Tab-separated table of C-alpha atoms and ligand atoms in Angstrom:
chain	number	residue	atom	x	y	z
A	1	MET	CA	8.975	-13.858	-13.783
A	2	SER	CA	7.269	-14.611	-10.226
A	3	ASN	CA	4.291	-15.690	-9.781
A	4	LEU	CA	2.414	-12.406	-8.882
A	5	LYS	CA	3.905	-10.692	-12.416
A	6	LYS	CA	2.565	-13.186	-14.654
A	7	ILE	CA	-0.986	-12.689	-13.197
A	8	LEU	CA	-1.093	-8.785	-13.689
A	9	VAL	CA	0.709	-8.841	-16.957
A	10	ASN	CA	-1.226	-12.197	-18.845
A	11	ARG	CA	-4.172	-11.508	-16.712
A	12	ILE	CA	-4.205	-15.109	-15.635
A	13	SER	CA	-6.003	-16.921	-13.477
A	14	CYS	CA	-3.706	-18.524	-10.692
A	15	LYS	CA	-4.107	-18.892	-6.624
A	16	HIS	CA	-1.842	-16.630	-5.196
A	17	VAL	CA	-2.011	-14.791	-1.577
A	18	TRP	CA	-0.282	-12.362	0.060
A	19	PHE	CA	-1.994	-9.810	2.649
A	20	MET	CA	-1.762	-5.743	3.224
A	21	ARG	CA	0.543	-5.771	6.358
A	22	GLN	CA	0.720	-8.922	6.781
A	23	ALA	CA	4.780	-7.729	8.180
A	24	GLY	CA	3.597	-6.397	11.361
A	25	ARG	CA	2.689	-5.406	14.918
A	26	TYR	CA	0.261	-9.240	14.653
A	27	LEU	CA	3.600	-10.831	14.513
A	28	PRO	CA	5.500	-11.914	17.321
A	29	GLU	CA	8.634	-11.943	16.074
A	30	PHE	CA	8.250	-8.538	14.680
A	31	ARG	CA	7.102	-7.131	18.254
A	32	LYS	CA	10.269	-8.586	19.109
A	33	ILE	CA	12.489	-6.920	16.832
A	34	ARG	CA	10.157	-3.672	17.251
A	35	LYS	CA	10.451	-3.514	20.753
A	36	LYS	CA	14.476	-3.098	20.163
A	37	ASN	CA	14.140	-0.324	17.901
A	38	LYS	CA	12.138	2.171	19.815
A	39	ASN	CA	12.549	4.409	16.495
A	40	PHE	CA	10.458	3.240	13.442
A	41	ILE	CA	12.220	5.609	10.259
A	42	LYS	CA	15.780	3.819	11.570
A	43	LEU	CA	13.822	1.098	11.521
A	44	CYS	CA	12.951	1.025	8.192
A	45	LEU	CA	16.601	2.406	7.390
A	46	ASN	CA	17.993	-0.812	8.728
A	47	SER	CA	18.317	-3.240	5.504
A	48	LYS	CA	19.425	-6.102	7.700
A	49	LEU	CA	16.063	-5.294	9.930
A	50	SER	CA	13.871	-4.508	7.524
A	51	SER	CA	14.599	-7.321	5.050
A	52	GLU	CA	14.402	-9.935	7.794
A	53	ILE	CA	11.223	-8.403	8.496
A	54	THR	CA	9.843	-8.869	5.490
A	55	LEU	CA	10.761	-12.473	5.305
A	56	GLN	CA	8.655	-13.222	8.436
A	57	PRO	CA	5.591	-13.413	6.818
A	58	ILE	CA	6.704	-16.521	3.755
A	59	LYS	CA	8.875	-18.373	6.736
A	60	ARG	CA	5.618	-18.601	8.974
A	61	PHE	CA	2.672	-18.855	5.794
A	62	ASN	CA	4.629	-19.383	2.728
A	63	LEU	CA	2.893	-16.886	1.511
A	64	ASP	CA	2.899	-16.232	-1.975
A	65	SER	CA	4.086	-12.435	-2.308
A	66	ALA	CA	6.434	-10.658	0.177
A	67	ILE	CA	6.228	-7.019	0.389
A	68	ILE	CA	8.865	-5.063	1.228
A	69	PHE	CA	8.985	-3.871	5.667
A	70	SER	CA	9.232	0.236	4.711
A	71	ASP	CA	6.399	2.927	4.964
A	72	ILE	CA	4.474	5.530	2.941
A	73	LEU	CA	5.750	8.204	4.514
A	74	MET	CA	9.539	7.455	3.953
A	75	ILE	CA	9.137	9.956	0.882
A	76	PRO	CA	7.829	12.818	2.835
A	77	TYR	CA	10.725	11.474	4.984
A	78	ALA	CA	13.098	11.656	2.040
A	79	LEU	CA	11.973	14.947	0.950
A	80	GLY	CA	12.914	16.961	4.371
A	81	GLN	CA	9.850	16.405	6.772
A	82	LYS	CA	10.768	15.030	9.971
A	83	VAL	CA	8.481	12.017	10.849
A	84	GLU	CA	7.573	10.588	13.942
A	85	PHE	CA	5.312	7.826	14.877
A	86	GLU	CA	4.276	7.880	18.639
A	87	LYS	CA	3.439	4.861	19.999
A	88	ASN	CA	-0.740	3.769	19.748
A	89	ARG	CA	-1.313	7.278	18.268
A	90	GLY	CA	0.162	7.432	14.524
A	91	PRO	CA	2.371	9.389	12.154
A	92	LYS	CA	3.478	13.164	13.336
A	93	LEU	CA	5.027	14.904	11.025
A	94	ASN	CA	7.088	17.997	11.373
A	95	LYS	CA	5.166	21.503	9.819
A	96	PHE	CA	5.562	21.115	6.320
A	97	ASN	CA	7.942	23.617	4.567
A	98	TYR	CA	7.134	24.686	1.088
A	99	LYS	CA	10.787	25.578	0.233
A	100	THR	CA	12.923	22.600	1.618
A	101	PHE	CA	10.370	20.378	-0.143
A	102	LEU	CA	10.808	22.414	-4.090
A	103	GLU	CA	14.234	22.245	-3.435
A	104	THR	CA	15.514	18.616	-2.287
A	105	GLY	CA	16.758	17.377	-5.363
A	106	GLU	CA	16.767	13.299	-6.358
A	107	THR	CA	20.664	13.180	-5.321
A	108	ASP	CA	19.211	13.776	-1.404
A	109	PHE	CA	16.018	11.848	-1.771
A	110	LEU	CA	17.876	8.464	-3.042
A	111	LYS	CA	20.788	9.289	-0.418
A	112	LYS	CA	18.290	9.290	2.225
A	113	LEU	CA	16.111	5.880	1.143
A	114	ASN	CA	19.152	3.736	-0.391
A	115	PRO	CA	18.885	1.251	2.816
A	116	ILE	CA	15.309	0.919	1.627
A	117	TYR	CA	16.585	-0.540	-2.134
A	118	LYS	CA	19.430	-1.982	0.081
A	119	ALA	CA	17.201	-3.767	2.303
A	120	ILE	CA	14.967	-5.125	-1.497
A	121	LYS	CA	18.027	-6.541	-2.672
A	122	LYS	CA	19.003	-7.880	0.513
A	123	ALA	CA	15.025	-9.782	0.764
A	124	ARG	CA	15.277	-10.884	-2.814
A	125	ARG	CA	17.821	-13.087	-2.250
A	126	GLY	CA	15.926	-14.693	0.626
A	127	LEU	CA	12.782	-15.677	-1.517
A	128	LYS	CA	12.182	-18.320	-4.106
A	129	LYS	CA	12.428	-17.048	-7.848
A	130	GLU	CA	8.628	-17.691	-7.999
A	131	LYS	CA	7.501	-15.024	-5.122
A	132	SER	CA	6.614	-12.087	-5.924
A	133	LEU	CA	8.682	-8.879	-4.105
A	134	ILE	CA	6.630	-5.950	-4.002
A	135	CYS	CA	7.297	-2.262	-3.284
A	136	PHE	CA	5.183	-0.164	-2.776
A	137	ILE	CA	4.610	4.085	-2.470
A	138	GLY	CA	1.923	6.114	-1.239
A	139	ALA	CA	0.513	8.163	-4.166
A	140	PRO	CA	0.422	11.687	-4.103
A	141	TRP	CA	-3.147	12.470	-1.854
A	142	THR	CA	-2.406	10.335	0.582
A	143	LEU	CA	0.937	11.641	1.233
A	144	ILE	CA	-0.479	15.155	1.349
A	145	VAL	CA	-3.215	14.506	3.964
A	146	TYR	CA	-0.321	13.756	6.343
A	147	MET	CA	2.156	16.320	5.163
A	148	PHE	CA	-0.601	18.679	5.907
A	149	HIS	CA	-2.122	16.771	9.061
A	150	LEU	CA	-5.906	16.995	7.061
A	151	LYS	CA	-6.939	14.765	8.887
A	152	ASN	CA	-8.011	14.207	12.379
A	153	SER	CA	-8.295	11.205	14.972
A	154	ASN	CA	-12.404	10.806	13.661
A	155	ASP	CA	-10.731	10.641	10.246
A	156	ASN	CA	-12.387	14.130	9.383
A	157	LEU	CA	-10.951	16.191	6.688
A	158	ASN	CA	-9.507	19.517	7.809
A	159	ILE	CA	-9.226	20.514	3.363
A	160	LYS	CA	-8.662	24.245	4.956
A	161	ARG	CA	-4.912	23.200	5.878
A	162	PHE	CA	-4.512	22.479	2.480
A	163	ARG	CA	-5.318	25.700	1.611
A	164	TYR	CA	-2.432	26.761	-1.246
A	165	LYS	CA	-2.570	28.960	-4.930
A	166	LYS	CA	-3.578	26.493	-7.239
A	167	GLY	CA	-0.156	26.918	-9.117
A	168	ASP	CA	1.208	25.579	-5.618
A	169	ILE	CA	-0.937	23.118	-5.220
A	170	ASP	CA	0.403	21.503	-8.642
A	171	LYS	CA	3.925	22.235	-7.761
A	172	ILE	CA	2.940	19.995	-4.548
A	173	ILE	CA	1.572	16.906	-6.408
A	174	ASN	CA	4.246	17.655	-9.391
A	175	LYS	CA	7.210	17.120	-7.717
A	176	LEU	CA	5.119	14.147	-5.244
A	177	ILE	CA	4.525	12.518	-8.274
A	178	LYS	CA	7.796	12.643	-10.152
A	179	PHE	CA	9.671	11.468	-6.670
A	180	CYS	CA	6.973	8.456	-6.413
A	181	CYS	CA	8.141	7.294	-9.981
A	182	LEU	CA	11.891	7.865	-8.703
A	183	HIS	CA	11.301	5.518	-5.682
A	184	ILE	CA	9.388	2.581	-7.673
A	185	LYS	CA	12.240	2.931	-10.197
A	186	ASN	CA	14.396	2.420	-8.145
A	187	GLN	CA	12.669	0.177	-5.727
A	188	ILE	CA	12.250	-2.209	-8.785
A	189	ASN	CA	15.477	-1.757	-10.235
A	190	ALA	CA	16.780	-3.031	-6.380
A	191	GLY	CA	14.561	-6.322	-7.074
A	192	ALA	CA	10.998	-5.654	-6.491
A	193	ASP	CA	9.183	-7.137	-8.928
A	194	VAL	CA	5.317	-5.337	-8.723
A	195	VAL	CA	4.544	-2.229	-7.236
A	196	GLN	CA	1.452	-1.444	-4.789
A	197	ILE	CA	0.202	2.297	-4.868
A	198	PHE	CA	-1.647	2.961	-1.684
A	199	ASP	CA	-4.410	5.751	-2.030
A	200	SER	CA	-5.875	4.820	1.138
A	201	TRP	CA	-7.550	8.162	1.934
A	202	ALA	CA	-8.656	8.371	-1.908
A	203	GLY	CA	-12.400	8.554	-0.123
A	204	LEU	CA	-11.857	12.344	1.343
A	205	ILE	CA	-11.313	13.934	-1.267
A	206	PRO	CA	-14.067	16.730	-1.756
A	207	ILE	CA	-15.927	15.373	-5.258
A	208	ASN	CA	-15.177	17.986	-7.502
A	209	GLU	CA	-11.113	17.312	-6.318
A	210	VAL	CA	-11.325	13.550	-7.194
A	211	ASN	CA	-9.895	14.441	-10.993
A	212	ALA	CA	-6.880	16.301	-9.873
A	213	TYR	CA	-6.189	14.763	-6.590
A	214	CYS	CA	-6.759	10.992	-7.168
A	215	TYR	CA	-7.634	10.124	-11.122
A	216	LEU	CA	-4.813	12.574	-12.507
A	217	PRO	CA	-1.757	11.801	-9.531
A	218	ASN	CA	-2.419	7.394	-10.039
A	219	ALA	CA	-2.850	7.984	-14.007
A	220	LYS	CA	0.257	9.555	-14.727
A	221	ILE	CA	2.131	6.752	-12.124
A	222	VAL	CA	0.854	4.106	-13.743
A	223	LYS	CA	1.963	5.256	-17.010
A	224	PHE	CA	5.543	6.100	-16.063
A	225	CYS	CA	4.580	2.231	-14.827
A	226	LYS	CA	3.662	0.707	-17.616
A	227	LYS	CA	6.394	2.764	-20.326
A	228	ASN	CA	9.045	0.991	-17.635
A	229	LYS	CA	7.073	-2.163	-17.967
A	230	ILE	CA	6.377	-2.656	-14.032
A	231	PRO	CA	3.552	-3.937	-13.161
A	232	ASN	CA	0.917	-2.421	-10.562
A	233	ILE	CA	-1.675	-2.413	-8.549
A	234	CYS	CA	-4.009	0.717	-7.365
A	235	PHE	CA	-5.827	0.597	-3.991
A	236	PRO	CA	-7.877	3.890	-4.342
A	237	LYS	CA	-9.630	3.041	-0.737
A	238	GLY	CA	-12.653	4.369	-0.022
A	239	ILE	CA	-14.233	5.855	-3.399
A	240	LYS	CA	-17.002	3.723	-4.066
A	241	LYS	CA	-18.444	3.733	-7.206
A	242	ARG	CA	-15.495	5.401	-8.206
A	243	TYR	CA	-13.887	2.601	-8.600
A	244	GLU	CA	-15.376	2.125	-11.938
A	245	ARG	CA	-14.304	5.301	-13.117
A	246	PHE	CA	-11.248	5.104	-11.560
A	247	ASN	CA	-10.271	1.997	-13.756
A	248	LYS	CA	-11.208	3.727	-16.839
A	249	VAL	CA	-9.223	6.620	-16.350
A	250	VAL	CA	-6.389	5.215	-14.550
A	251	LYS	CA	-6.108	1.508	-16.380
A	252	PRO	CA	-4.166	0.260	-13.504
A	253	ASP	CA	-2.997	-4.049	-14.390
A	254	GLY	CA	-4.000	-4.739	-10.961
A	255	LEU	CA	-6.997	-2.971	-8.773
A	256	SER	CA	-7.316	-3.612	-4.983
A	257	ILE	CA	-10.752	-2.945	-3.799
A	258	ASP	CA	-11.861	-1.872	-0.124
A	259	PHE	CA	-14.118	-3.956	2.235
A	260	LYS	CA	-17.354	-1.800	1.283
A	261	ILE	CA	-17.088	-3.134	-2.267
A	262	ASP	CA	-19.599	-5.589	-3.264
A	263	PRO	CA	-17.258	-8.200	-4.729
A	264	MET	CA	-20.581	-8.986	-7.532
A	265	TRP	CA	-20.682	-5.554	-8.607
A	266	ALA	CA	-16.716	-5.038	-8.735
A	267	LYS	CA	-16.900	-8.501	-11.281
A	268	LYS	CA	-19.562	-7.074	-13.000
A	269	LYS	CA	-17.985	-3.109	-13.632
A	270	LEU	CA	-14.020	-3.837	-13.150
A	271	LYS	CA	-12.935	-4.753	-16.361
A	272	GLY	CA	-10.021	-5.430	-17.825
A	273	VAL	CA	-7.643	-5.612	-14.544
A	274	VAL	CA	-6.959	-7.866	-11.827
A	275	LEU	CA	-8.693	-8.033	-8.975
A	276	GLN	CA	-6.996	-8.407	-5.742
A	277	GLY	CA	-8.876	-8.242	-1.977
A	278	GLY	CA	-11.503	-6.741	-0.428
A	279	LEU	CA	-12.420	-8.921	2.893
A	280	ASP	CA	-12.725	-6.934	5.644
A	281	PRO	CA	-9.740	-7.072	7.913
A	282	ARG	CA	-12.380	-7.301	10.969
A	283	LYS	CA	-13.437	-10.597	9.830
A	284	LEU	CA	-10.578	-12.130	10.552
A	285	LEU	CA	-11.297	-10.462	14.750
A	286	SER	CA	-14.800	-13.009	14.376
A	287	SER	CA	-15.725	-16.314	14.744
A	288	GLU	CA	-13.650	-18.435	12.395
A	289	GLU	CA	-17.089	-19.801	10.840
A	290	GLU	CA	-17.399	-16.112	10.139
A	291	MET	CA	-14.166	-15.687	8.944
A	292	ILE	CA	-14.320	-18.521	6.278
A	293	LYS	CA	-17.945	-17.462	5.225
A	294	GLY	CA	-16.763	-14.406	4.739
A	295	ALA	CA	-13.524	-15.333	2.587
A	296	THR	CA	-16.149	-17.805	0.665
A	297	LYS	CA	-18.184	-15.081	-0.692
A	298	TYR	CA	-14.888	-13.239	-2.654
A	299	ILE	CA	-13.059	-16.307	-3.230
A	300	GLU	CA	-16.112	-17.903	-4.507
A	301	THR	CA	-17.505	-14.528	-7.248
A	302	PHE	CA	-14.127	-14.554	-8.553
A	303	LYS	CA	-12.852	-18.313	-9.087
A	304	ASP	CA	-13.454	-17.785	-12.526
A	305	ILE	CA	-11.337	-14.325	-13.476
A	306	PRO	CA	-7.906	-13.502	-12.297
A	307	TYR	CA	-7.987	-12.173	-9.009
A	308	VAL	CA	-5.365	-12.563	-6.106
A	309	PHE	CA	-6.521	-13.228	-3.024
A	310	ASN	CA	-5.992	-10.651	-0.193
A	311	LEU	CA	-8.268	-8.136	2.341
A	312	GLY	CA	-10.293	-4.912	2.010
A	313	HIS	CA	-7.435	-3.064	4.149
A	314	GLY	CA	-4.649	-3.726	6.072
A	315	LEU	CA	-4.280	-6.542	9.099
A	316	LEU	CA	-5.163	-5.525	12.432
A	317	PRO	CA	-3.045	-5.601	14.747
A	318	GLU	CA	-5.329	-7.822	17.445
A	319	THR	CA	-5.388	-9.848	14.473
A	320	ASP	CA	-4.507	-14.058	16.042
A	321	PRO	CA	-1.309	-15.118	13.348
A	322	GLY	CA	-3.315	-18.737	13.785
A	323	LYS	CA	-6.136	-17.554	12.497
A	324	LEU	CA	-4.739	-15.719	9.857
A	325	LYS	CA	-3.133	-19.393	8.857
A	326	LYS	CA	-6.829	-20.827	9.232
A	327	LEU	CA	-7.786	-18.353	6.233
A	328	ILE	CA	-4.695	-19.315	4.189
A	329	LYS	CA	-5.076	-23.060	4.038
A	330	PHE	CA	-9.121	-22.460	3.610
A	331	TYR	CA	-8.388	-19.995	0.543
A	332	ARG	CA	-5.278	-23.151	-1.014
A	333	ASN	CA	-7.537	-25.980	-0.302
A	334	PHE	CA	-11.038	-23.975	-1.588
B	1	CP3	O1	3.301	-5.538	5.797
B	1	CP3	C1	3.594	-4.071	5.050
B	1	CP3	O2	2.419	-4.226	4.336
B	1	CP3	C2	4.460	-3.630	4.868
B	1	CP3	C3	4.889	-2.412	5.079
B	1	CP3	C4	3.922	-0.800	5.221
B	1	CP3	C5	3.915	-0.442	6.475
B	1	CP3	N1	2.858	0.641	6.380
B	1	CP3	C6	4.457	-0.700	7.858
B	1	CP3	C7	3.886	-0.139	8.987
B	1	CP3	C8	2.785	-0.857	4.211
B	1	CP3	C9	3.148	-1.101	3.102
B	1	CP3	C10	2.636	0.650	5.001
B	1	CP3	C11	1.696	1.526	4.164
B	1	CP3	C12	0.791	2.238	4.767
B	1	CP3	N2	1.843	3.622	5.666
B	1	CP3	C13	0.042	2.597	4.729
B	1	CP3	C14	-0.565	2.319	3.181
B	1	CP3	C15	-1.794	1.409	4.108
B	1	CP3	C16	-3.641	1.339	4.747
B	1	CP3	O3	-2.497	1.018	5.870
B	1	CP3	O4	-3.864	2.541	4.476
B	1	CP3	C17	-0.512	4.347	5.400
B	1	CP3	C18	-1.637	5.230	5.149
B	1	CP3	C19	0.602	3.955	6.399
B	1	CP3	C20	1.042	5.208	7.141
B	1	CP3	C21	0.974	4.957	8.533
B	1	CP3	N3	2.176	4.325	9.022
B	1	CP3	C22	0.694	4.787	9.868
B	1	CP3	C23	-1.195	5.376	9.829
B	1	CP3	C24	0.747	3.951	10.816
B	1	CP3	C25	0.524	3.814	12.119
B	1	CP3	C26	-0.610	2.989	12.102
B	1	CP3	C27	-1.008	2.197	11.488
B	1	CP3	O5	-1.686	1.658	10.719
B	1	CP3	O6	-0.278	1.296	11.623
B	1	CP3	C28	2.237	3.245	10.369
B	1	CP3	C29	2.988	2.801	11.131
B	1	CP3	C30	3.029	1.222	10.730
B	1	CP3	N4	3.832	1.069	9.297
B	1	CP3	C31	3.428	-0.101	11.319
B	1	CP3	C32	3.732	-0.675	10.160
B	1	CP3	C33	4.069	-2.145	10.599
B	1	CP3	C34	3.472	0.081	12.830
B	1	CP3	C35	4.469	0.581	13.440
B	1	CP3	C36	4.849	0.224	15.219
B	1	CP3	O7	4.960	-0.641	15.539
B	1	CP3	O8	3.979	1.250	15.562
């Protein structure tokens, strides 16, 4: 059993560190590959390259877990929506087509995503057995934010673009839940041992919809994972004090906290779950002292409970890999 799996399943304390977006633009070895591969979706579907990128941060930093190089938007892509990434402008999706979306079946979906499963197999072969290979999905709401262009560049929500009949909204969410579970199951069958469920825009959900758009879909996916003995970590970013309710309703094995959550509060209120992360990724852009001071707050607070060291969101492209190396060393020597 990989170490991360042991921590999540048995809720044991054991030093473990990995980073969200550890495979990505801050690494020169990634940028080199990316430069020659302008189409991001195609790169995610190139099993040889995506498995190689997955292992880059492990080779460089000997991190305890690898996360498969892919994207949450591979699900809308496989459900028939065209996805493009424009340089420095983030993802751009074609207009949502309700009919195509509802009609896309499992066979088509899995055929499109098969290169990801192949990449997982390859990456697993390149990892020592005590290292985990994390797979991931985007939670339905966060996928909807991109599928319906609900967010502008200032992160303001335009919920009007998601005004469908109640029955249709339920159909969309249920279809996403089903295909999220399918994608998880296939990634695990290919050799991943833990899944992280990213609900990066959960904090934008209108208050009266949090139950329907955040707690319920996450709870259903976690229930599926538990039924299939798949260790899981949820990341409902930005929901503030509602993390407590989320934990009680969804009951994930692991809960990743964002940088706005006070670690002392988390320790007191989030029980029966393995906590992960928290440190503001911007701390890695400040002085070394500031970074260490920031990290100490989390490591010190969580030193006597099961805790996975990570950040409160993904590594920023401007991060200096040398700084990250120092942070890892500091954590390991703590
Ligand atoms: O190292 C890893 O964490 C694995 C790979 C990974 C990527 N995306 C690669 C990627 C993971 C786990 C993701 C998840 C993801 N993708 C999320 C959830 C986590 C989060 O950051 O909140 C979201 C919301 C997306 C959607 C997405 N993909 C956006 C908004 C963007 C563009 C802007 C950005 O944040 O980078 C992407 C592109 C993307 N996904 C890149 C990478 C390395 C950059 C692509 C490039 O080189 O231009």
